PDB file of C-alpha atoms in Angstrom:
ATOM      1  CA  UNK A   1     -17.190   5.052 -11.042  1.00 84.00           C
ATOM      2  CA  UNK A   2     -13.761   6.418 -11.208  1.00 96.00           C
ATOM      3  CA  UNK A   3     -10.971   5.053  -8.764  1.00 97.00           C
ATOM      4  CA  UNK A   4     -11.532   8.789  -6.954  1.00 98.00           C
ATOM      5  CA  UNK A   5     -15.186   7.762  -6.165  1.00 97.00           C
ATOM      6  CA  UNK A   6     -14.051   4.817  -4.812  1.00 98.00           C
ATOM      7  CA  UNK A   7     -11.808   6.326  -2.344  1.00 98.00           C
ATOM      8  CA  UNK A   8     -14.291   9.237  -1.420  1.00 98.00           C
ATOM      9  CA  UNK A   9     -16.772   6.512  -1.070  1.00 98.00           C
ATOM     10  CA  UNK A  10     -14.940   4.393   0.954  1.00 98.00           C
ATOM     11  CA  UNK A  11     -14.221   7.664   3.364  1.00 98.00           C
ATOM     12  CA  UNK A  12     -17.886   8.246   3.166  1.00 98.00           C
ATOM     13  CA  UNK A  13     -18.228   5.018   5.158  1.00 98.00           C
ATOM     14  CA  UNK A  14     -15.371   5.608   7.321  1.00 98.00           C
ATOM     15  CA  UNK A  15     -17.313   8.606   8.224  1.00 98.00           C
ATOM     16  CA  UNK A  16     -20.698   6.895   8.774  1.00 98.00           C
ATOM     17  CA  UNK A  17     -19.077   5.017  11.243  1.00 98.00           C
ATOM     18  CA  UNK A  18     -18.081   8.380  12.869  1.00 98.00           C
ATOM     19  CA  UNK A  19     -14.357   6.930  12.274  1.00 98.00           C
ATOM     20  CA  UNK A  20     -11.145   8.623  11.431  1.00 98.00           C
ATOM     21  CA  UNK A  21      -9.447   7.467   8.036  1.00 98.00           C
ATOM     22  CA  UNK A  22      -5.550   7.791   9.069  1.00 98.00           C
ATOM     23  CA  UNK A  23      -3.065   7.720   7.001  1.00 98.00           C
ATOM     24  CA  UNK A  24       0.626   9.338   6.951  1.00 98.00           C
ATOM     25  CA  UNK A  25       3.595   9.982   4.336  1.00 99.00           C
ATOM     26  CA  UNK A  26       6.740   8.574   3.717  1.00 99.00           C
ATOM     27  CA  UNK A  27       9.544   8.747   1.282  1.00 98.00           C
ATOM     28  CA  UNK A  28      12.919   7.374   0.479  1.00 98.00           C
ATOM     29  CA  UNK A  29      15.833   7.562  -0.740  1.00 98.00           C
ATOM     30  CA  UNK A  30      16.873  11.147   0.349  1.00 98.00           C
ATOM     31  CA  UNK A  31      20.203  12.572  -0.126  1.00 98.00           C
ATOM     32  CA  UNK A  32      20.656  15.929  -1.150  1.00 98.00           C
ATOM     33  CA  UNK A  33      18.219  18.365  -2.796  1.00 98.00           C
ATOM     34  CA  UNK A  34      16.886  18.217  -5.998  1.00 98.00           C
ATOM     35  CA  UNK A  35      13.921  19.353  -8.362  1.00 97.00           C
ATOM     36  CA  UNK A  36      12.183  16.321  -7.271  1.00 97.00           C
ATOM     37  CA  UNK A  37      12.749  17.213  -3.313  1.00 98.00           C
ATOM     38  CA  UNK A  38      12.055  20.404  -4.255  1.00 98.00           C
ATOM     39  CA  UNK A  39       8.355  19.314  -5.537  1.00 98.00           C
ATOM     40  CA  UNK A  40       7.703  16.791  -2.732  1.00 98.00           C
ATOM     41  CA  UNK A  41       8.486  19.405  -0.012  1.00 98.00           C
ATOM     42  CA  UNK A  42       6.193  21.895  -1.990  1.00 98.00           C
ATOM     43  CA  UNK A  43       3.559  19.487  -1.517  1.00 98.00           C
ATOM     44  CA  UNK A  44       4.157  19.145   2.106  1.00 98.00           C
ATOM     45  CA  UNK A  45       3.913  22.938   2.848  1.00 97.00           C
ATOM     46  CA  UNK A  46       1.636  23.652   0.378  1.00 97.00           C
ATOM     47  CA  UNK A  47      -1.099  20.990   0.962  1.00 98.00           C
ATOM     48  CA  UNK A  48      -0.070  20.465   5.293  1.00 97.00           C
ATOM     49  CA  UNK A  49       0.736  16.890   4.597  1.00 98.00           C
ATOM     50  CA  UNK A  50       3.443  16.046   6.715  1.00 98.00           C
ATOM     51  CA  UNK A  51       6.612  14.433   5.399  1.00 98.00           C
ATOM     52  CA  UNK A  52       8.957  11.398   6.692  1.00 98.00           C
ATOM     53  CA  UNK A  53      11.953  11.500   4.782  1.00 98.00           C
ATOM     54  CA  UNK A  54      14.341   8.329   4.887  1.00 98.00           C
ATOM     55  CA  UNK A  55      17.739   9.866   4.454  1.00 98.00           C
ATOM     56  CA  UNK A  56      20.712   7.663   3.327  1.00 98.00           C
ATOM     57  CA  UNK A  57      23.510   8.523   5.950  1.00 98.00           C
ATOM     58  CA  UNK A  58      26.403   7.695   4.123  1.00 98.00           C
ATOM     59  CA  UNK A  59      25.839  10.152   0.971  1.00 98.00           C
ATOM     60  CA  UNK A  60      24.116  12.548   2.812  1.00 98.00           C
ATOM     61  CA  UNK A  61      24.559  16.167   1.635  1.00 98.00           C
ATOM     62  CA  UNK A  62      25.116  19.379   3.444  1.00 98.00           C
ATOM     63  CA  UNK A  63      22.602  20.866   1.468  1.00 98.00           C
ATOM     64  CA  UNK A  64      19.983  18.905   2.646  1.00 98.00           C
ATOM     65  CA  UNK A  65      20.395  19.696   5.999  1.00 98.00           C
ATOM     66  CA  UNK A  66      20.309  23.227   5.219  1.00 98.00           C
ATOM     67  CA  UNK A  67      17.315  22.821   3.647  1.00 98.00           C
ATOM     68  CA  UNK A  68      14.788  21.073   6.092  1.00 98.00           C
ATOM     69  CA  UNK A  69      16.065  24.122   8.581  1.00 96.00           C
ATOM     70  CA  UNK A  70      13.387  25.720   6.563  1.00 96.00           C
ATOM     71  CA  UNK A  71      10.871  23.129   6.801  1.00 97.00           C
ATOM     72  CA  UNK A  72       7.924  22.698   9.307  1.00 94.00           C
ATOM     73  CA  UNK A  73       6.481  19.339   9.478  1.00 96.00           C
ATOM     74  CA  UNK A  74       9.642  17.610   8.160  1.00 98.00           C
ATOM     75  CA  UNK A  75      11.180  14.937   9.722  1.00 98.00           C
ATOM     76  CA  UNK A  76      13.862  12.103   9.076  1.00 98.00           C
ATOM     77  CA  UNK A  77      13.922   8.438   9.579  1.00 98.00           C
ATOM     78  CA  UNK A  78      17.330   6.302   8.955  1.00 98.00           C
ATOM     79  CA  UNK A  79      17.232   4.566   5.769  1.00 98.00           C
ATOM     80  CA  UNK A  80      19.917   2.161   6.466  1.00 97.00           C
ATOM     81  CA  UNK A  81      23.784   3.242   5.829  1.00 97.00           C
ATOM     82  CA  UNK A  82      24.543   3.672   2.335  1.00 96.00           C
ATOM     83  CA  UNK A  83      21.774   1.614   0.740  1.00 94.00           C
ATOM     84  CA  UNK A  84      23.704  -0.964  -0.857  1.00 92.00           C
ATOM     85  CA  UNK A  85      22.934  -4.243  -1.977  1.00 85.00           C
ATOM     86  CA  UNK A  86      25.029  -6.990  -0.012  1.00 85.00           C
ATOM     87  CA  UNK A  87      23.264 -10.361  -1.105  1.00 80.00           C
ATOM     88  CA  UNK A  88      24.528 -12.589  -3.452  1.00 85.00           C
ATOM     89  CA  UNK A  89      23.082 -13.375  -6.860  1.00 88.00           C
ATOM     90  CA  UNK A  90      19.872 -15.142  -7.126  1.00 82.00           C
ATOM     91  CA  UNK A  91      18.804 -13.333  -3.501  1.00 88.00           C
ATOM     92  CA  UNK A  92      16.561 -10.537  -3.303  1.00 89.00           C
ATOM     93  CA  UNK A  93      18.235  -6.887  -2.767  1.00 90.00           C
ATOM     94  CA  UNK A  94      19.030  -6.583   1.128  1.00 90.00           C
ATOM     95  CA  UNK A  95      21.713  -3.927   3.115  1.00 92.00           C
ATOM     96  CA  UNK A  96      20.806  -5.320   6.373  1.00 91.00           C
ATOM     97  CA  UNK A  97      21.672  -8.679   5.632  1.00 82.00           C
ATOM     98  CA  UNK A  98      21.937 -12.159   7.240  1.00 85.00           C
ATOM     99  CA  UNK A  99      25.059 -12.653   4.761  1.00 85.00           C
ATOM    100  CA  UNK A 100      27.602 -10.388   6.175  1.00 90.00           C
ATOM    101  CA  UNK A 101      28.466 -10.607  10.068  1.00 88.00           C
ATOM    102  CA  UNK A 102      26.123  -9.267  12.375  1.00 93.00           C
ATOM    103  CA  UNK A 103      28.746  -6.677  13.784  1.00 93.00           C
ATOM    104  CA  UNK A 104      29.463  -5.187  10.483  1.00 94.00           C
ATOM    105  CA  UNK A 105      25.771  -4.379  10.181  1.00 94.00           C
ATOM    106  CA  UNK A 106      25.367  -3.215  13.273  1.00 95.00           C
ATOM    107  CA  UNK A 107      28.587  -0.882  13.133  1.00 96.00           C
ATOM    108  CA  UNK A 108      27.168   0.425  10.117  1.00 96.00           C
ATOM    109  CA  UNK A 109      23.882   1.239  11.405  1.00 98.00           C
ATOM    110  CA  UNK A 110      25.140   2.750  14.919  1.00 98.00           C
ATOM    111  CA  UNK A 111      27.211   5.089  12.765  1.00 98.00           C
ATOM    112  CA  UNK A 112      24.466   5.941  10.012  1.00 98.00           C
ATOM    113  CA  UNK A 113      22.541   6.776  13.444  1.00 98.00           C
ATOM    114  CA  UNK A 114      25.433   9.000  14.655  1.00 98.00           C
ATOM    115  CA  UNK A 115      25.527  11.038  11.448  1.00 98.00           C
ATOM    116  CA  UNK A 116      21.602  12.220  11.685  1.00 98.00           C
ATOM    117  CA  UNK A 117      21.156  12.760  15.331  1.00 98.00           C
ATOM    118  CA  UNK A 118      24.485  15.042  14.848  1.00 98.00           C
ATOM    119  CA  UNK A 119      23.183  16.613  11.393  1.00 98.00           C
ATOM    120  CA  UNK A 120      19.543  17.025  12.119  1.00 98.00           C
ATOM    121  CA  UNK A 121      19.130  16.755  15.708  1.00 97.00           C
ATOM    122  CA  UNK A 122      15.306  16.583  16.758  1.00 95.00           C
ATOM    123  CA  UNK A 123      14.131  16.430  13.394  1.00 97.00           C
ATOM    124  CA  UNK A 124      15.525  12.771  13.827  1.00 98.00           C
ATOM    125  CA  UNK A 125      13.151  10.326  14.780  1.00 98.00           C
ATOM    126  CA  UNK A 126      15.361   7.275  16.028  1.00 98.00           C
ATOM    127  CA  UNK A 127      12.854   4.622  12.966  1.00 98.00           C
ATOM    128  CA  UNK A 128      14.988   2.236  10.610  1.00 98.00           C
ATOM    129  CA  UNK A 129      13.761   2.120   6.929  1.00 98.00           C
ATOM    130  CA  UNK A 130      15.271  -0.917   5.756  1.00 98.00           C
ATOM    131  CA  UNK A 131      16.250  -0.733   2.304  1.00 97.00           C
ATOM    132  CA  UNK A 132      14.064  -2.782  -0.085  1.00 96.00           C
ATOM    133  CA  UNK A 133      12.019  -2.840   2.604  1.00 96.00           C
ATOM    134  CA  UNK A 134      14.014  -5.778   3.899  1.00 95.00           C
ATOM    135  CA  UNK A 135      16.108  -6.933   7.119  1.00 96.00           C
ATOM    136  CA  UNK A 136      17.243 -10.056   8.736  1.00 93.00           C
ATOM    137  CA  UNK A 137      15.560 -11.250  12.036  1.00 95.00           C
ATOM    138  CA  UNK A 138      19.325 -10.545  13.855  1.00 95.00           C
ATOM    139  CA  UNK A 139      19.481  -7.489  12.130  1.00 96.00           C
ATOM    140  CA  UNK A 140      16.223  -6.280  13.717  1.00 97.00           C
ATOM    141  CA  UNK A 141      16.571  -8.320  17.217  1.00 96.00           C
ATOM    142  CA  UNK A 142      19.812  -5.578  17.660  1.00 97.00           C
ATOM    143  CA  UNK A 143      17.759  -2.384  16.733  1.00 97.00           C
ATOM    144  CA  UNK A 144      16.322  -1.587  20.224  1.00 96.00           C
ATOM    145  CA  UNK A 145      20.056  -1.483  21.608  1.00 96.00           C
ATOM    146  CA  UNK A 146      21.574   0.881  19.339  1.00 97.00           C
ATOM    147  CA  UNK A 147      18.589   3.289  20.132  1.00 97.00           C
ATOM    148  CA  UNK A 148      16.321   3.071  17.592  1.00 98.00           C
ATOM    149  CA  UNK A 149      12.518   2.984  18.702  1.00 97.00           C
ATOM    150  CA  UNK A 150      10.656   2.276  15.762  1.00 98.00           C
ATOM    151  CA  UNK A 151      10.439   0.555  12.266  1.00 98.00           C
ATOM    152  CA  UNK A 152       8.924   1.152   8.762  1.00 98.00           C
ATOM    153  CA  UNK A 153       8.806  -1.337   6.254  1.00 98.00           C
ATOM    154  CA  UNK A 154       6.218  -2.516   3.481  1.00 98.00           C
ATOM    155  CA  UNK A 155       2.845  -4.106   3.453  1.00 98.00           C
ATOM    156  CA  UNK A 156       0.273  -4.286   6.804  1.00 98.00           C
ATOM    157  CA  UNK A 157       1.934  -5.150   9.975  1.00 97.00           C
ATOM    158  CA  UNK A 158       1.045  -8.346  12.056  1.00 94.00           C
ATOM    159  CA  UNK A 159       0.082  -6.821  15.231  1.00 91.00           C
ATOM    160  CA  UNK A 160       0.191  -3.173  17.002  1.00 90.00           C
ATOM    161  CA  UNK A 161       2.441  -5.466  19.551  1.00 93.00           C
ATOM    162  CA  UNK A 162       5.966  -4.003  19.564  1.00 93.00           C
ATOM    163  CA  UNK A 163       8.393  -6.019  17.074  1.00 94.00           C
ATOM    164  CA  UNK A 164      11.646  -7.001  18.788  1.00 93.00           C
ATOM    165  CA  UNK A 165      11.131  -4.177  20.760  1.00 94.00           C
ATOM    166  CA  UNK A 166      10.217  -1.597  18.422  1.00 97.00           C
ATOM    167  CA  UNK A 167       7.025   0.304  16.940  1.00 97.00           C
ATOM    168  CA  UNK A 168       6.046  -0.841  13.645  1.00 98.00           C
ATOM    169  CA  UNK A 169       4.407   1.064  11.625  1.00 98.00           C
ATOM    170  CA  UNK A 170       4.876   0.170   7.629  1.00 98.00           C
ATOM    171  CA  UNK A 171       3.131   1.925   3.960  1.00 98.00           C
ATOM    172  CA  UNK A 172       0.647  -0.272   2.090  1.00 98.00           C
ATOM    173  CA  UNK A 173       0.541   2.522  -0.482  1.00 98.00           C
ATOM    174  CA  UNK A 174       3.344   2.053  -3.648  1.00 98.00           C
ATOM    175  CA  UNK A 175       2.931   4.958  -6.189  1.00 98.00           C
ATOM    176  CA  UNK A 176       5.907   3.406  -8.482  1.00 98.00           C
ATOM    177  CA  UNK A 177       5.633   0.282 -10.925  1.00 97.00           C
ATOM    178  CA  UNK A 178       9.405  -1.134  -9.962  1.00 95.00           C
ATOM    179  CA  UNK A 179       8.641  -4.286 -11.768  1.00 93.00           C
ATOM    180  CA  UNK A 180       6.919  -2.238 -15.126  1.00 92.00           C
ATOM    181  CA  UNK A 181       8.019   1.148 -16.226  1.00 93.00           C
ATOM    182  CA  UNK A 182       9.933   2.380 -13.129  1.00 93.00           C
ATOM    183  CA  UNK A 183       7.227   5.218 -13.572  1.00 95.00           C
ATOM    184  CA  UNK A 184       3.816   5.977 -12.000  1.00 98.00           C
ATOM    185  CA  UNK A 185       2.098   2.949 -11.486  1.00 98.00           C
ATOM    186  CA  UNK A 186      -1.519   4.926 -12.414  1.00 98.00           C
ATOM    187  CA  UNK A 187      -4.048   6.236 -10.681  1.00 97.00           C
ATOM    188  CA  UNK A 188      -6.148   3.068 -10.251  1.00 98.00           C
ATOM    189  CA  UNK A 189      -3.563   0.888  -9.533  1.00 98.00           C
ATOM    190  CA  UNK A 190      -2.229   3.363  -6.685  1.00 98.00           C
ATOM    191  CA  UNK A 191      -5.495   4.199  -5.383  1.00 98.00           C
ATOM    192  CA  UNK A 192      -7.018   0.465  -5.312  1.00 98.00           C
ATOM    193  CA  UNK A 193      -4.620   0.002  -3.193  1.00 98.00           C
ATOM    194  CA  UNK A 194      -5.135   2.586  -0.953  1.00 98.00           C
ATOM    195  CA  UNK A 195      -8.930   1.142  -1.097  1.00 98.00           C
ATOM    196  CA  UNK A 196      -7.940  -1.789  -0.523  1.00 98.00           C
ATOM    197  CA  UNK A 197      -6.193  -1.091   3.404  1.00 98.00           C
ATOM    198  CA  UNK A 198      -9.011   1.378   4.409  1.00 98.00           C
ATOM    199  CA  UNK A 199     -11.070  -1.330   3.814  1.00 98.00           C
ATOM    200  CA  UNK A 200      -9.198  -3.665   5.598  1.00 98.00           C
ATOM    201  CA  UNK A 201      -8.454  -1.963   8.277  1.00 98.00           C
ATOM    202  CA  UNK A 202     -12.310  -0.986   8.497  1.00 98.00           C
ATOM    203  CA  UNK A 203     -13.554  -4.019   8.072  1.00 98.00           C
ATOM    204  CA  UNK A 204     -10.583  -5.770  10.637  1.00 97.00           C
ATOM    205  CA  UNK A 205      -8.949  -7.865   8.620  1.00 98.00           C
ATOM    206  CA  UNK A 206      -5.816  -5.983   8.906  1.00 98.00           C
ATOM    207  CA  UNK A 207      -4.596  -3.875  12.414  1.00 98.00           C
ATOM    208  CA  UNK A 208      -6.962  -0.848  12.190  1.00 97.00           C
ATOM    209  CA  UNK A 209      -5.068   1.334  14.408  1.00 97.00           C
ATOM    210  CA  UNK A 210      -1.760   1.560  12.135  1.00 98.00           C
ATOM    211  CA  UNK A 211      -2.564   4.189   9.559  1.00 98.00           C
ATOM    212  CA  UNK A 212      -2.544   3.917   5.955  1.00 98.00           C
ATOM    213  CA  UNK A 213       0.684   4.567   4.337  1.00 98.00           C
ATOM    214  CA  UNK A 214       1.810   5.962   1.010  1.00 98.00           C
ATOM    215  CA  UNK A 215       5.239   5.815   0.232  1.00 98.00           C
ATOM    216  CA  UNK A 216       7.093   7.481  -2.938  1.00 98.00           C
ATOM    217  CA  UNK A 217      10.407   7.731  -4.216  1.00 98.00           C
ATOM    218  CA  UNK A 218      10.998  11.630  -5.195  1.00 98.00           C
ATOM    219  CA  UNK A 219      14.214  10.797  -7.748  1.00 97.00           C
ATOM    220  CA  UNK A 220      12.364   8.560  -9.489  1.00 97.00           C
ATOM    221  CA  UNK A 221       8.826  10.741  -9.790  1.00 97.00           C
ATOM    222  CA  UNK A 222       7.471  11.726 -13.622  1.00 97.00           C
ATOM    223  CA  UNK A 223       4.771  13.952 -14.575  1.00 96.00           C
ATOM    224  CA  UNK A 224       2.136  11.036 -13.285  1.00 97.00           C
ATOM    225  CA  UNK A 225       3.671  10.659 -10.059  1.00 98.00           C
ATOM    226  CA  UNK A 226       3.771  14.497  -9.328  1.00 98.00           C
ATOM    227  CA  UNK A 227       0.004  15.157 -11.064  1.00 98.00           C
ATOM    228  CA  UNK A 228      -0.970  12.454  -9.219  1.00 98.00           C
ATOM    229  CA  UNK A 229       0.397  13.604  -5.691  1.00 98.00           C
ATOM    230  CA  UNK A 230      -1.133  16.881  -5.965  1.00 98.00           C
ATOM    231  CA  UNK A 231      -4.454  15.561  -6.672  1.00 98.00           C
ATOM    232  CA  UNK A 232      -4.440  13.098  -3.610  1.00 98.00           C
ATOM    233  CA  UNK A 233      -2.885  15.616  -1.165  1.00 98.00           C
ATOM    234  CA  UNK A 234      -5.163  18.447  -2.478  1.00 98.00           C
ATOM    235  CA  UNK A 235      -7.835  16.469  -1.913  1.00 97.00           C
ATOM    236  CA  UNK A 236     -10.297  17.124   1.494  1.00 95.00           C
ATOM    237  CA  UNK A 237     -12.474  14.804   3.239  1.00 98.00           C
ATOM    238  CA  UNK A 238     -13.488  15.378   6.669  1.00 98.00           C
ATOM    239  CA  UNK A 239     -13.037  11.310   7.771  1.00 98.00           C
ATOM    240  CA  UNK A 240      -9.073  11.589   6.097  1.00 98.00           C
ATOM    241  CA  UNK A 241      -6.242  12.934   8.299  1.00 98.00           C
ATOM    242  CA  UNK A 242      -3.031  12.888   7.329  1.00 98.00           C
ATOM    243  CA  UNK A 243      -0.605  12.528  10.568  1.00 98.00           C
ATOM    244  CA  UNK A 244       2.186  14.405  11.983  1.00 98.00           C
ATOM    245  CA  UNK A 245       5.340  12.004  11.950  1.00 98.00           C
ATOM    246  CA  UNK A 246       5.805  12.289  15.330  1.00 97.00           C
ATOM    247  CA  UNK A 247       2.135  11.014  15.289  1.00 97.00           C
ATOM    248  CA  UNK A 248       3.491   8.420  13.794  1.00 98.00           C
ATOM    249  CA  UNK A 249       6.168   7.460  15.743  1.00 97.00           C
ATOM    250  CA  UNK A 250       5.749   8.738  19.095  1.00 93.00           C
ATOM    251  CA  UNK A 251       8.894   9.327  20.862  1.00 73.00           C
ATOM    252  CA  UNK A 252      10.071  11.571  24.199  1.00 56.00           C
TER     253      UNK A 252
END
């Protein structure tokens, strides 16, 4: 059985349970437009899988802005300020760190937030992407007060209870090998995982309302990574729905 059976079969159960598979789409990194953008937002309008772009602040480009005018189901999340690495050797990568002081984070973050509520307006949804997926407890504890709502990191999240404040919800989905070939991790890596949380949440061993998340990094995509996105979103099952972002992250 290929790793595509496995996910139409595990749907096939959602669907005996008269259950809705969720699941929604997020990725990072976004700056300015590209090839890669170009493909990803293809996808999006092609396929009606909506799209939650994390957009650095600090490089971001005109052209981008320009661009998701044109777009339907787009919308953007802050991904930190300028995505840079602040921890000292021997530390895991981290931009919203527990080494600097808390007010220089903060300051950085209230003015990354400035930049896309000014640029993109209600396309913004007020959700913090941590780079790396990472941020420091004060980091997070000071989130609600600069007027952020929501959260996205990695991996299931403890509880549908708001964190610090804020909605969680996170992607359990990876399509890149970061520690291997910086490429497409392959198709059965990528989709066991995806298994794996639908079964989980099915199952309740992990919060079954918070919908399945894939998350991709469009500069980084090869020929795998886009082949493999236009199978998955291409793909139709009547117990899968793929969620508006402000599904997502309900806001107003």
């Amino acid at each position: 059985m290929s790793s595509w059976d496995h996910l139409r079969t595990e749907l096939d159960l959602w669907q005996s349970e008269g259950r809705i598979a969720t699941a929604w789409w997020r990725d990072d990194d976004a700056v300015t437009v590209t090839p890669e953008l170009e493909a990803i937002l293809a996808f999006e309008q092609h396929y009606h899988v909506p799209l939650a772009l994390a957009v650095v602040p600090a490089d971001l480009q005109n052209d981008l802005v320009e661009r998701l005018v044109e777009t339907v189901d787009t919308r953007v999340l802050q991904h930190g300020w300028s995505h840079k690495n602040h921890m000292p050797v021997g530390r895991k990568k981290q931009e919203l760190d527990d080494v600097r002081d808390i007010g220089d984070v903060v300051s950085d973050l209230r003015h990354g937030f400035s930049v896309l509520k000014s640029r993109f307006g209600s396309r913004f949804l007020p959700v913090i992407v941590p780079p790396w997926n990472r941020v420091a407890e004060d980091v997070v504890a000071s989130l609600q007060s600069l007027g952020f709502f929501g959260i996205s990191t990695f991996n299931p999240r403890a509880s549908a209870e708001p964190y610090q404040g804020l909605l969680q919800v996170n992607t359990h989905v990876d399509v890149i090998d970061w520690r291997g070939t910086r490429g497409f991790a392959g198709e059965d890596v990528v989709l066991g995982a995806m298994v794996a949380h639908l079964v989980a949440r099915r199952t309740g061993q992990v919060d079954d309302l918070e919908p399945t998340g894939i998350l991709t990094h469009h500069m980084v995509h090869d020929k795998g990574t886009t082949k493999f996105l236009d199978n998955l979103f291409s793909m139709e099952h009547s117990a899968l729905n793929w969620l508006k972002i402000p599904g997502v992250f309900p806001w107003q």
